[in-house]
């Protein structure tokens, strides 16, 4: 079974998927004339300008909820493995994929807002919804949307939660000696309190935790940079030289440098993978493009800030080496050898220990706790949106028992992962996330003309002199069909 799963995983997460993510980002960047640069000021403004309502969360809460899913253990382990296997230049290629991926993030989150629905008094939406509606509610589109929803529920609702909780339990045990069973029970209680409160409580929790955890992590990186400021010119030169094979030490692994930088960048910021639009759809905004801009900015925060924080901590303290293709070993300058899944904690611990010896384990445990805990919250919300989609399409209405069953399953998997995780579950979860990316990116590329109609409408209203608070949306004059929520909203305003 493991051989079969690993083979399938290798096919799903092949270079073809990496290229698809990269080309999608390039495509949307070109079509929007690099909006991620031109409209950067508008992104930041919209981040704090949105209002929440009885039905929806604020733009900032939607931003934090999506960021909660993006910022996870990958921001520690992902960056470290990219540097270990591809050299320092991999960090540059992570920046590049974030810059281009912001275009894909804008597209998918705009579509999520455009085709959202109101379910039991709250907004919901995502790829399953815009796949079905964007293609005109045709039979094959409904099947397409259903397949996406089922794959998503299995992946983020069943397989991946245990992997995140295991990261927390193991790191807390290593740092403080707390039994993994106790950590598992505590996690179940904390996650349960949040998810049983619905999207509003998830949004509120994310609004508080994400800025705190991200800010603290970046602050630690800044302190380390300041302490080792003399190495900064050397590290920057090393990153850029290695990125193009100009550094002799890493010249022979240029292909690995690009491949691992792009792979880990895509894995970390999730641009185009279909996870961000779920939270985006829950936001209260007056135009779909608004949340598209906000989510494009979240890709920057994930990679350019948080991933860069990890990268600079590792590189400026010389806590890295390269991966040997021949022996398949990771050898650290500090001496001990680690397995691949320990690279992130080991690198980051070593960097923090340069400030206070012995503090590294505690810092990484705390960081992993917040990173993985918020990812668990985001996983639940993404799974809930898709469970509601599946149930509503089969029965014509929602089913509270299906949602409660999902909560119990996710909490069980959270505890199970804390005490015993499985490489098989991780690989199967990766397959699910990879399939989501394939299904979603193909969909947003096919619906790109609709994305551009929303984008051009927003920019046209900006050029007419309207400020963001005055910009509204009506799909009918734009020739966009299937945006039932917005049509009904405008009808209510007219009445």
Short mmCIF file of C-alpha atoms in Angstrom, two decimals:
data_model
loop_
_atom_site.label_atom_id
_atom_site.label_comp_id
_atom_site.label_asym_id
_atom_site.label_seq_id
_atom_site.Cartn_x
_atom_site.Cartn_y
_atom_site.Cartn_z
CA UNK A 1 0.00 0.00 0.00
CA UNK A 2 2.78 2.44 0.91
CA UNK A 3 4.54 1.75 -2.41
CA UNK A 4 1.33 2.38 -4.35
CA UNK A 5 0.55 5.59 -2.44
CA UNK A 6 4.11 6.91 -2.81
CA UNK A 7 4.03 6.16 -6.54
CA UNK A 8 0.72 8.00 -6.98
CA UNK A 9 2.02 10.86 -4.83
CA UNK A 10 5.06 11.15 -7.07
CA UNK A 11 2.83 11.40 -10.13
CA UNK A 12 0.42 13.94 -8.59
CA UNK A 13 3.22 16.13 -7.18
CA UNK A 14 5.41 15.80 -10.26
CA UNK A 15 7.16 18.69 -12.00
CA UNK A 16 4.06 18.99 -14.19
CA UNK A 17 2.08 20.32 -11.22
CA UNK A 18 4.90 22.69 -10.29
CA UNK A 19 4.97 23.97 -13.88
CA UNK A 20 1.19 24.33 -13.92
CA UNK A 21 1.28 26.45 -10.74
CA UNK A 22 4.10 28.56 -12.17
CA UNK A 23 2.46 29.05 -15.58
CA UNK A 24 -0.87 29.89 -13.95
CA UNK A 25 0.81 32.63 -11.91
CA UNK A 26 2.58 34.00 -14.99
CA UNK A 27 -0.66 33.93 -17.00
CA UNK A 28 -2.72 35.90 -14.47
CA UNK A 29 0.15 38.27 -13.75
CA UNK A 30 0.41 39.15 -17.46
CA UNK A 31 -3.36 39.47 -17.97
CA UNK A 32 -3.74 41.81 -14.98
CA UNK A 33 -0.60 43.72 -16.03
CA UNK A 34 1.12 42.69 -12.80
CA UNK A 35 -1.65 43.92 -10.57
CA UNK A 36 0.22 42.49 -7.57
CA UNK A 37 2.66 45.37 -7.98
CA UNK A 38 0.42 48.15 -9.35
CA UNK A 39 -2.32 47.63 -6.75
CA UNK A 40 -0.17 46.87 -3.72
CA UNK A 41 -1.39 50.01 -1.93
CA UNK A 42 -5.00 49.02 -2.64
CA UNK A 43 -4.35 45.53 -1.22
CA UNK A 44 -3.15 46.92 2.10
CA UNK A 45 -6.01 49.43 2.25
CA UNK A 46 -8.67 46.78 1.58
CA UNK A 47 -7.15 44.49 4.19
CA UNK A 48 -8.43 46.76 6.96
CA UNK A 49 -11.34 48.46 5.18
CA UNK A 50 -13.87 45.59 5.05
CA UNK A 51 -16.84 45.36 7.40
CA UNK A 52 -18.24 42.21 8.96
CA UNK A 53 -21.96 41.46 9.18
CA UNK A 54 -24.38 38.90 10.56
CA UNK A 55 -23.77 36.79 7.44
CA UNK A 56 -20.06 37.33 6.85
CA UNK A 57 -16.72 37.97 8.50
CA UNK A 58 -14.51 41.00 7.82
CA UNK A 59 -11.92 41.10 5.05
CA UNK A 60 -9.19 41.00 7.68
CA UNK A 61 -10.74 37.94 9.36
CA UNK A 62 -11.02 36.23 5.98
CA UNK A 63 -7.39 37.14 5.31
CA UNK A 64 -6.30 35.72 8.69
CA UNK A 65 -8.38 32.54 8.28
CA UNK A 66 -6.83 31.86 4.86
CA UNK A 67 -3.39 32.74 6.22
CA UNK A 68 -3.99 30.32 9.11
CA UNK A 69 -4.16 27.52 6.54
CA UNK A 70 -1.14 28.80 4.62
CA UNK A 71 1.15 29.40 7.60
CA UNK A 72 1.91 25.97 9.03
CA UNK A 73 4.76 23.60 9.66
CA UNK A 74 5.74 24.09 6.01
CA UNK A 75 6.96 27.58 6.88
CA UNK A 76 9.58 25.98 9.11
CA UNK A 77 10.23 22.56 7.57
CA UNK A 78 9.44 23.61 3.99
CA UNK A 79 12.00 26.42 3.90
CA UNK A 80 14.62 24.33 5.66
CA UNK A 81 14.29 21.39 3.27
CA UNK A 82 14.37 23.75 0.27
CA UNK A 83 17.67 25.20 1.51
CA UNK A 84 19.05 21.79 2.52
CA UNK A 85 18.31 20.16 -0.82
CA UNK A 86 18.61 23.11 -3.17
CA UNK A 87 21.03 25.46 -1.45
CA UNK A 88 20.48 29.09 -0.36
CA UNK A 89 19.30 30.09 -3.85
CA UNK A 90 16.09 28.10 -3.30
CA UNK A 91 14.88 30.99 -1.13
CA UNK A 92 15.02 33.32 -4.15
CA UNK A 93 12.84 30.96 -6.18
CA UNK A 94 10.38 30.79 -3.30
CA UNK A 95 10.12 34.57 -3.54
CA UNK A 96 9.58 34.36 -7.28
CA UNK A 97 6.76 31.81 -7.03
CA UNK A 98 5.11 33.96 -4.34
CA UNK A 99 5.29 37.03 -6.56
CA UNK A 100 3.74 35.17 -9.50
CA UNK A 101 1.39 33.09 -7.34
CA UNK A 102 -0.28 36.25 -6.07
CA UNK A 103 -1.93 36.43 -9.51
CA UNK A 104 -3.44 32.95 -9.10
CA UNK A 105 -4.54 33.74 -5.55
CA UNK A 106 -6.35 36.83 -6.81
CA UNK A 107 -8.17 34.79 -9.47
CA UNK A 108 -9.36 31.95 -7.24
CA UNK A 109 -10.46 34.21 -4.38
CA UNK A 110 -12.33 36.58 -6.71
CA UNK A 111 -14.19 33.57 -8.15
CA UNK A 112 -14.93 32.35 -4.62
CA UNK A 113 -16.59 35.66 -3.77
CA UNK A 114 -18.38 35.88 -7.11
CA UNK A 115 -20.15 32.52 -6.81
CA UNK A 116 -20.65 32.33 -3.03
CA UNK A 117 -23.93 31.31 -1.42
CA UNK A 118 -25.71 31.99 1.83
CA UNK A 119 -26.03 28.81 3.92
CA UNK A 120 -27.89 28.89 7.25
CA UNK A 121 -27.37 32.62 7.56
CA UNK A 122 -23.65 32.62 6.70
CA UNK A 123 -21.67 33.02 3.48
CA UNK A 124 -19.85 30.04 2.01
CA UNK A 125 -18.14 29.25 -1.27
CA UNK A 126 -14.99 27.95 -2.88
CA UNK A 127 -13.80 25.94 -5.88
CA UNK A 128 -16.65 23.41 -5.79
CA UNK A 129 -19.15 26.28 -6.02
CA UNK A 130 -17.45 28.24 -8.80
CA UNK A 131 -16.64 25.11 -10.77
CA UNK A 132 -20.34 24.22 -10.86
CA UNK A 133 -21.74 27.73 -11.40
CA UNK A 134 -18.96 29.21 -13.51
CA UNK A 135 -19.46 26.60 -16.21
CA UNK A 136 -23.22 27.13 -16.33
CA UNK A 137 -24.41 24.39 -13.97
CA UNK A 138 -23.92 21.75 -16.66
CA UNK A 139 -23.99 18.07 -15.73
CA UNK A 140 -20.26 17.55 -16.10
CA UNK A 141 -19.55 20.74 -14.12
CA UNK A 142 -21.65 19.44 -11.21
CA UNK A 143 -19.68 16.17 -11.25
CA UNK A 144 -16.42 18.16 -11.45
CA UNK A 145 -17.43 20.26 -8.43
CA UNK A 146 -18.55 17.18 -6.49
CA UNK A 147 -15.24 15.40 -7.12
CA UNK A 148 -13.34 18.44 -5.86
CA UNK A 149 -15.51 18.62 -2.71
CA UNK A 150 -15.08 14.91 -1.89
CA UNK A 151 -11.30 15.00 -2.42
CA UNK A 152 -11.07 18.08 -0.19
CA UNK A 153 -13.08 16.59 2.68
CA UNK A 154 -11.00 13.41 2.70
CA UNK A 155 -7.73 15.31 2.52
CA UNK A 156 -8.11 18.25 4.93
CA UNK A 157 -10.89 16.80 7.07
CA UNK A 158 -9.55 13.30 7.69
CA UNK A 159 -5.95 12.72 6.62
CA UNK A 160 -4.00 15.90 7.30
CA UNK A 161 -5.22 17.04 10.77
CA UNK A 162 -3.33 14.22 12.50
CA UNK A 163 -0.06 15.20 10.87
CA UNK A 164 -0.36 18.78 12.16
CA UNK A 165 -1.26 17.67 15.70
CA UNK A 166 1.67 15.26 15.70
CA UNK A 167 4.05 18.14 14.98
CA UNK A 168 2.69 19.95 18.04
CA UNK A 169 2.76 16.92 20.34
CA UNK A 170 6.27 15.81 19.42
CA UNK A 171 7.79 19.31 19.65
CA UNK A 172 6.11 20.00 23.02
CA UNK A 173 7.32 16.64 24.33
CA UNK A 174 10.88 17.32 23.18
CA UNK A 175 10.96 20.83 24.62
CA UNK A 176 9.00 20.48 27.86
CA UNK A 177 8.64 16.73 28.45
CA UNK A 178 4.83 16.79 28.27
CA UNK A 179 3.30 13.42 27.44
CA UNK A 180 1.88 13.32 23.91
CA UNK A 181 -1.46 12.00 25.24
CA UNK A 182 -1.88 15.06 27.47
CA UNK A 183 -1.03 17.35 24.56
CA UNK A 184 -3.52 15.46 22.38
CA UNK A 185 -6.35 15.91 24.90
CA UNK A 186 -5.54 19.60 25.32
CA UNK A 187 -5.54 20.08 21.54
CA UNK A 188 -8.92 18.36 21.17
CA UNK A 189 -10.41 20.70 23.79
CA UNK A 190 -8.90 23.86 22.27
CA UNK A 191 -9.76 22.98 18.68
CA UNK A 192 -13.25 21.85 19.72
CA UNK A 193 -14.00 25.15 21.46
CA UNK A 194 -13.10 27.03 18.29
CA UNK A 195 -14.72 24.87 15.61
CA UNK A 196 -18.00 24.36 17.47
CA UNK A 197 -18.39 28.14 17.35
CA UNK A 198 -18.60 28.21 13.53
CA UNK A 199 -16.85 30.47 11.02
CA UNK A 200 -17.31 33.60 13.11
CA UNK A 201 -15.40 32.11 16.05
CA UNK A 202 -12.79 30.66 13.69
CA UNK A 203 -12.42 34.10 12.10
CA UNK A 204 -12.15 35.80 15.48
CA UNK A 205 -9.56 33.30 16.72
CA UNK A 206 -7.53 33.64 13.51
CA UNK A 207 -7.77 37.44 13.70
CA UNK A 208 -6.04 37.30 17.10
CA UNK A 209 -3.63 34.36 16.75
CA UNK A 210 -2.28 34.85 13.20
CA UNK A 211 -0.91 38.40 13.63
CA UNK A 212 0.47 37.42 17.05
CA UNK A 213 2.22 34.25 15.92
CA UNK A 214 3.46 35.71 12.64
CA UNK A 215 4.64 38.90 14.30
CA UNK A 216 6.51 37.08 17.08
CA UNK A 217 8.21 34.78 14.61
CA UNK A 218 9.29 37.64 12.34
CA UNK A 219 10.48 39.61 15.40
CA UNK A 220 12.73 36.72 16.41
CA UNK A 221 14.13 36.66 12.87
CA UNK A 222 14.79 40.41 12.98
CA UNK A 223 16.64 40.07 16.29
CA UNK A 224 18.82 37.31 14.83
CA UNK A 225 19.48 39.42 11.70
CA UNK A 226 20.48 42.42 13.83
CA UNK A 227 22.78 40.31 16.02
CA UNK A 228 24.44 38.86 12.91
CA UNK A 229 24.09 41.99 10.76
CA UNK A 230 27.67 41.70 9.53
CA UNK A 231 26.72 38.55 7.62
CA UNK A 232 23.77 40.15 5.79
CA UNK A 233 25.65 41.32 2.64
CA UNK A 234 27.28 37.89 2.35
CA UNK A 235 23.96 36.05 2.79
CA UNK A 236 22.13 38.23 0.24
CA UNK A 237 24.94 37.72 -2.27
CA UNK A 238 24.90 33.99 -1.57
CA UNK A 239 21.13 33.77 -2.17
CA UNK A 240 21.22 35.58 -5.51
CA UNK A 241 24.40 33.92 -6.78
CA UNK A 242 23.18 30.46 -5.82
CA UNK A 243 19.79 31.13 -7.44
CA UNK A 244 21.47 31.34 -10.87
CA UNK A 245 24.35 28.91 -10.36
CA UNK A 246 26.96 31.65 -10.05
CA UNK A 247 28.16 30.43 -6.64
CA UNK A 248 30.72 27.67 -7.17
CA UNK A 249 29.65 25.65 -4.12
CA UNK A 250 26.08 25.30 -5.39
CA UNK A 251 26.63 25.62 -9.14
CA UNK A 252 26.25 21.90 -9.72
CA UNK A 253 22.75 21.76 -8.21
CA UNK A 254 21.10 24.64 -10.09
CA UNK A 255 18.29 22.39 -11.27
CA UNK A 256 17.59 21.28 -7.70
CA UNK A 257 17.78 24.89 -6.52
CA UNK A 258 15.00 25.99 -8.86
CA UNK A 259 12.92 22.84 -8.42
CA UNK A 260 12.97 22.85 -4.63
CA UNK A 261 12.44 26.59 -4.36
CA UNK A 262 9.38 26.42 -6.61
CA UNK A 263 8.00 23.23 -4.99
CA UNK A 264 8.31 24.46 -1.42
CA UNK A 265 7.09 27.92 -2.37
CA UNK A 266 3.96 26.46 -3.94
CA UNK A 267 3.47 24.09 -1.01
CA UNK A 268 3.79 26.92 1.52
CA UNK A 269 1.73 29.75 0.00
CA UNK A 270 -0.85 27.40 -1.61
CA UNK A 271 -1.55 29.91 -4.39
CA UNK A 272 -3.90 28.23 -6.84
CA UNK A 273 -4.42 25.12 -4.73
CA UNK A 274 -8.03 25.96 -3.86
CA UNK A 275 -7.70 26.36 -0.09
CA UNK A 276 -7.69 30.17 0.13
CA UNK A 277 -11.04 30.76 -1.66
CA UNK A 278 -12.97 28.91 1.05
CA UNK A 279 -12.17 31.57 3.66
CA UNK A 280 -12.33 34.39 1.11
CA UNK A 281 -15.92 33.52 0.27
CA UNK A 282 -17.03 34.06 3.87
CA UNK A 283 -15.98 37.73 3.88
CA UNK A 284 -18.41 40.65 3.67
CA UNK A 285 -17.33 42.82 0.72
CA UNK A 286 -19.07 45.02 -1.86
CA UNK A 287 -17.12 43.67 -4.86
CA UNK A 288 -15.61 40.19 -5.51
CA UNK A 289 -12.25 41.64 -6.59
CA UNK A 290 -11.76 43.21 -3.16
CA UNK A 291 -11.16 39.87 -1.46
CA UNK A 292 -9.08 38.80 -4.45
CA UNK A 293 -6.69 41.67 -3.72
CA UNK A 294 -6.63 40.83 -0.01
CA UNK A 295 -5.79 37.16 -0.65
CA UNK A 296 -3.10 38.07 -3.16
CA UNK A 297 -1.45 40.01 -0.34
CA UNK A 298 -1.70 36.96 1.97
CA UNK A 299 0.65 35.09 -0.38
CA UNK A 300 3.21 37.85 0.14
CA UNK A 301 2.84 37.63 3.91
CA UNK A 302 3.25 33.85 3.92
CA UNK A 303 6.34 33.64 1.73
CA UNK A 304 8.01 37.05 1.65
CA UNK A 305 7.70 37.55 5.42
CA UNK A 306 7.27 34.27 7.32
CA UNK A 307 9.25 31.97 4.99
CA UNK A 308 11.94 34.62 4.63
CA UNK A 309 12.14 34.84 8.42
CA UNK A 310 12.98 31.14 8.58
CA UNK A 311 15.41 31.39 5.67
CA UNK A 312 17.37 34.31 7.10
CA UNK A 313 17.51 32.74 10.57
CA UNK A 314 19.05 29.61 9.04
CA UNK A 315 21.42 31.30 6.61
CA UNK A 316 22.69 34.10 8.85
CA UNK A 317 23.66 31.64 11.58
CA UNK A 318 25.20 29.16 9.11
CA UNK A 319 22.84 26.38 10.24
CA UNK A 320 22.63 24.66 6.89
CA UNK A 321 24.34 22.38 4.42
CA UNK A 322 23.23 20.58 1.26
CA UNK A 323 21.49 17.30 0.59
CA UNK A 324 23.67 14.57 -0.88
CA UNK A 325 21.96 13.05 -3.91
CA UNK A 326 24.38 10.12 -3.71
CA UNK A 327 24.10 9.17 -0.01
CA UNK A 328 20.68 10.71 0.68
CA UNK A 329 21.96 12.19 3.94
CA UNK A 330 21.52 15.56 5.60
CA UNK A 331 24.66 16.54 7.51
CA UNK A 332 24.56 19.59 9.77
CA UNK A 333 27.46 21.85 10.64
CA UNK A 334 26.59 21.35 14.31
CA UNK A 335 27.46 17.67 14.00
CA UNK A 336 24.41 15.44 14.60
CA UNK A 337 22.41 13.94 11.73
CA UNK A 338 18.64 14.16 11.49
CA UNK A 339 15.90 12.55 9.49
CA UNK A 340 14.28 14.67 6.77
CA UNK A 341 11.17 15.51 8.85
CA UNK A 342 13.43 16.93 11.59
CA UNK A 343 15.28 19.35 9.30
CA UNK A 344 13.02 22.35 10.01
CA UNK A 345 13.07 22.15 13.81
CA UNK A 346 16.79 21.33 13.85
CA UNK A 347 17.76 24.25 11.62
CA UNK A 348 15.56 26.76 13.43
CA UNK A 349 16.57 25.53 16.88
CA UNK A 350 20.19 25.97 15.94
CA UNK A 351 19.55 29.52 14.73
CA UNK A 352 17.71 30.56 17.92
CA UNK A 353 20.33 28.89 20.11
CA UNK A 354 22.86 31.40 18.78
CA UNK A 355 20.99 34.00 20.84
CA UNK A 356 20.20 31.99 23.96
CA UNK A 357 21.71 28.53 24.20
CA UNK A 358 19.05 25.92 24.90
CA UNK A 359 16.12 28.22 24.02
CA UNK A 360 15.80 26.87 20.48
CA UNK A 361 13.71 23.79 21.36
CA UNK A 362 11.20 25.85 23.37
CA UNK A 363 10.90 28.52 20.68
CA UNK A 364 10.31 25.98 17.90
CA UNK A 365 7.73 24.13 20.04
CA UNK A 366 5.79 27.34 20.68
CA UNK A 367 6.02 28.42 17.04
CA UNK A 368 4.91 25.01 15.79
CA UNK A 369 2.02 25.01 18.27
CA UNK A 370 0.57 28.25 16.93
CA UNK A 371 1.37 27.47 13.31
CA UNK A 372 -0.17 23.99 13.37
CA UNK A 373 -3.10 24.93 15.66
CA UNK A 374 -4.33 27.64 13.31
CA UNK A 375 -3.85 25.27 10.37
CA UNK A 376 -6.18 22.79 12.13
CA UNK A 377 -8.82 25.54 12.41
CA UNK A 378 -8.50 26.34 8.73
CA UNK A 379 -8.62 22.64 7.80
CA UNK A 380 -11.92 22.26 9.63
CA UNK A 381 -13.52 25.27 7.97
CA UNK A 382 -12.43 24.15 4.49
CA UNK A 383 -13.81 20.66 5.17
CA UNK A 384 -17.10 22.05 6.53
CA UNK A 385 -17.69 24.19 3.45
CA UNK A 386 -17.29 21.15 1.22
CA UNK A 387 -19.41 18.87 3.43
CA UNK A 388 -22.22 21.42 3.20
CA UNK A 389 -21.77 21.53 -0.57
CA UNK A 390 -21.99 17.72 -0.89
CA UNK A 391 -25.00 17.37 1.42
CA UNK A 392 -26.91 20.28 -0.12
CA UNK A 393 -26.39 18.97 -3.66
CA UNK A 394 -27.64 15.52 -2.67
CA UNK A 395 -30.53 16.49 -0.36
CA UNK A 396 -31.38 20.03 -1.41
CA UNK A 397 -30.76 21.37 2.09
CA UNK A 398 -28.16 21.39 4.82
CA UNK A 399 -27.70 18.71 7.45
CA UNK A 400 -26.42 19.71 10.89
CA UNK A 401 -25.64 16.08 11.76
CA UNK A 402 -23.20 15.78 8.85
CA UNK A 403 -21.35 18.85 10.14
CA UNK A 404 -21.27 17.50 13.70
CA UNK A 405 -19.97 14.17 12.40
CA UNK A 406 -17.18 16.02 10.59
CA UNK A 407 -16.24 17.83 13.82
CA UNK A 408 -16.03 14.56 15.75
CA UNK A 409 -13.97 12.88 13.04
CA UNK A 410 -11.55 15.80 12.83
CA UNK A 411 -11.16 15.92 16.63
CA UNK A 412 -10.53 12.16 16.71
CA UNK A 413 -7.90 12.45 13.96
CA UNK A 414 -6.33 15.34 15.88
CA UNK A 415 -5.92 13.17 18.98
CA UNK A 416 -4.88 10.10 17.00
CA UNK A 417 -2.20 12.08 15.19
CA UNK A 418 -0.90 13.42 18.51
CA UNK A 419 -0.17 9.95 19.85
CA UNK A 420 0.57 8.11 16.61
CA UNK A 421 0.95 9.50 13.15
CA UNK A 422 1.53 7.64 9.91
CA UNK A 423 3.72 8.40 6.92
CA UNK A 424 1.01 6.74 4.86
CA UNK A 425 -1.60 9.24 6.06
CA UNK A 426 0.73 12.14 5.24
CA UNK A 427 1.37 10.82 1.74
CA UNK A 428 -2.36 10.25 1.13
CA UNK A 429 -3.10 13.75 2.38
CA UNK A 430 -0.50 15.11 -0.02
CA UNK A 431 -2.24 13.28 -2.85
CA UNK A 432 -5.54 14.90 -1.87
CA UNK A 433 -4.05 18.40 -1.74
CA UNK A 434 -2.26 17.79 -5.04
CA UNK A 435 -5.47 16.66 -6.73
CA UNK A 436 -7.19 19.79 -5.38
CA UNK A 437 -4.49 21.88 -7.04
CA UNK A 438 -4.85 20.09 -10.40
CA UNK A 439 -8.65 20.42 -10.38
CA UNK A 440 -8.63 24.03 -9.19
CA UNK A 441 -5.91 25.48 -11.42
CA UNK A 442 -7.48 23.98 -14.54
CA UNK A 443 -10.80 25.51 -13.46
CA UNK A 444 -9.50 29.04 -12.77
CA UNK A 445 -7.62 29.07 -16.08
CA UNK A 446 -10.81 28.04 -17.90
CA UNK A 447 -12.75 30.75 -16.03
CA UNK A 448 -10.07 33.40 -16.51
CA UNK A 449 -12.26 35.61 -18.74
CA UNK A 450 -14.79 35.91 -15.90
CA UNK A 451 -11.98 36.81 -13.50
CA UNK A 452 -10.86 39.54 -15.88
CA UNK A 453 -14.38 40.97 -16.16
CA UNK A 454 -14.43 41.42 -12.37
CA UNK A 455 -10.91 42.82 -12.36
CA UNK A 456 -11.53 45.33 -15.15
CA UNK A 457 -14.83 46.42 -13.59
CA UNK A 458 -13.08 47.19 -10.31
CA UNK A 459 -10.23 49.09 -11.97
CA UNK A 460 -12.69 51.04 -14.14
CA UNK A 461 -14.57 52.20 -11.04
CA UNK A 462 -11.27 53.18 -9.42
CA UNK A 463 -10.30 55.23 -12.48
CA UNK A 464 -13.68 56.95 -12.43
CA UNK A 465 -12.72 58.47 -9.09
CA UNK A 466 -14.53 56.14 -6.71
CA UNK A 467 -12.80 55.15 -3.49
CA UNK A 468 -12.91 51.49 -2.48
CA UNK A 469 -15.82 52.06 -0.08
CA UNK A 470 -17.95 53.36 -2.97
CA UNK A 471 -17.19 50.53 -5.40
CA UNK A 472 -20.07 48.08 -5.93
CA UNK A 473 -20.71 45.09 -8.15
CA UNK A 474 -23.45 44.02 -10.56
CA UNK A 475 -22.79 40.87 -12.64
CA UNK A 476 -25.66 41.41 -15.13
CA UNK A 477 -24.15 44.32 -17.17
CA UNK A 478 -20.87 42.38 -17.31
CA UNK A 479 -22.59 39.35 -18.84
CA UNK A 480 -21.65 37.10 -15.92
CA UNK A 481 -24.19 34.35 -15.29
CA UNK A 482 -24.67 32.15 -12.23
CA UNK A 483 -23.72 34.82 -9.67
CA UNK A 484 -27.08 34.35 -7.92
CA UNK A 485 -26.02 35.94 -4.63
CA UNK A 486 -25.01 39.23 -6.25
CA UNK A 487 -28.09 39.34 -8.48
CA UNK A 488 -30.39 38.87 -5.48
CA UNK A 489 -28.43 41.44 -3.46
CA UNK A 490 -28.84 44.08 -6.16
CA UNK A 491 -32.52 43.22 -6.56
CA UNK A 492 -33.06 43.74 -2.82
CA UNK A 493 -31.31 47.12 -3.00
CA UNK A 494 -33.45 48.15 -5.97
CA UNK A 495 -36.66 47.05 -4.25
#
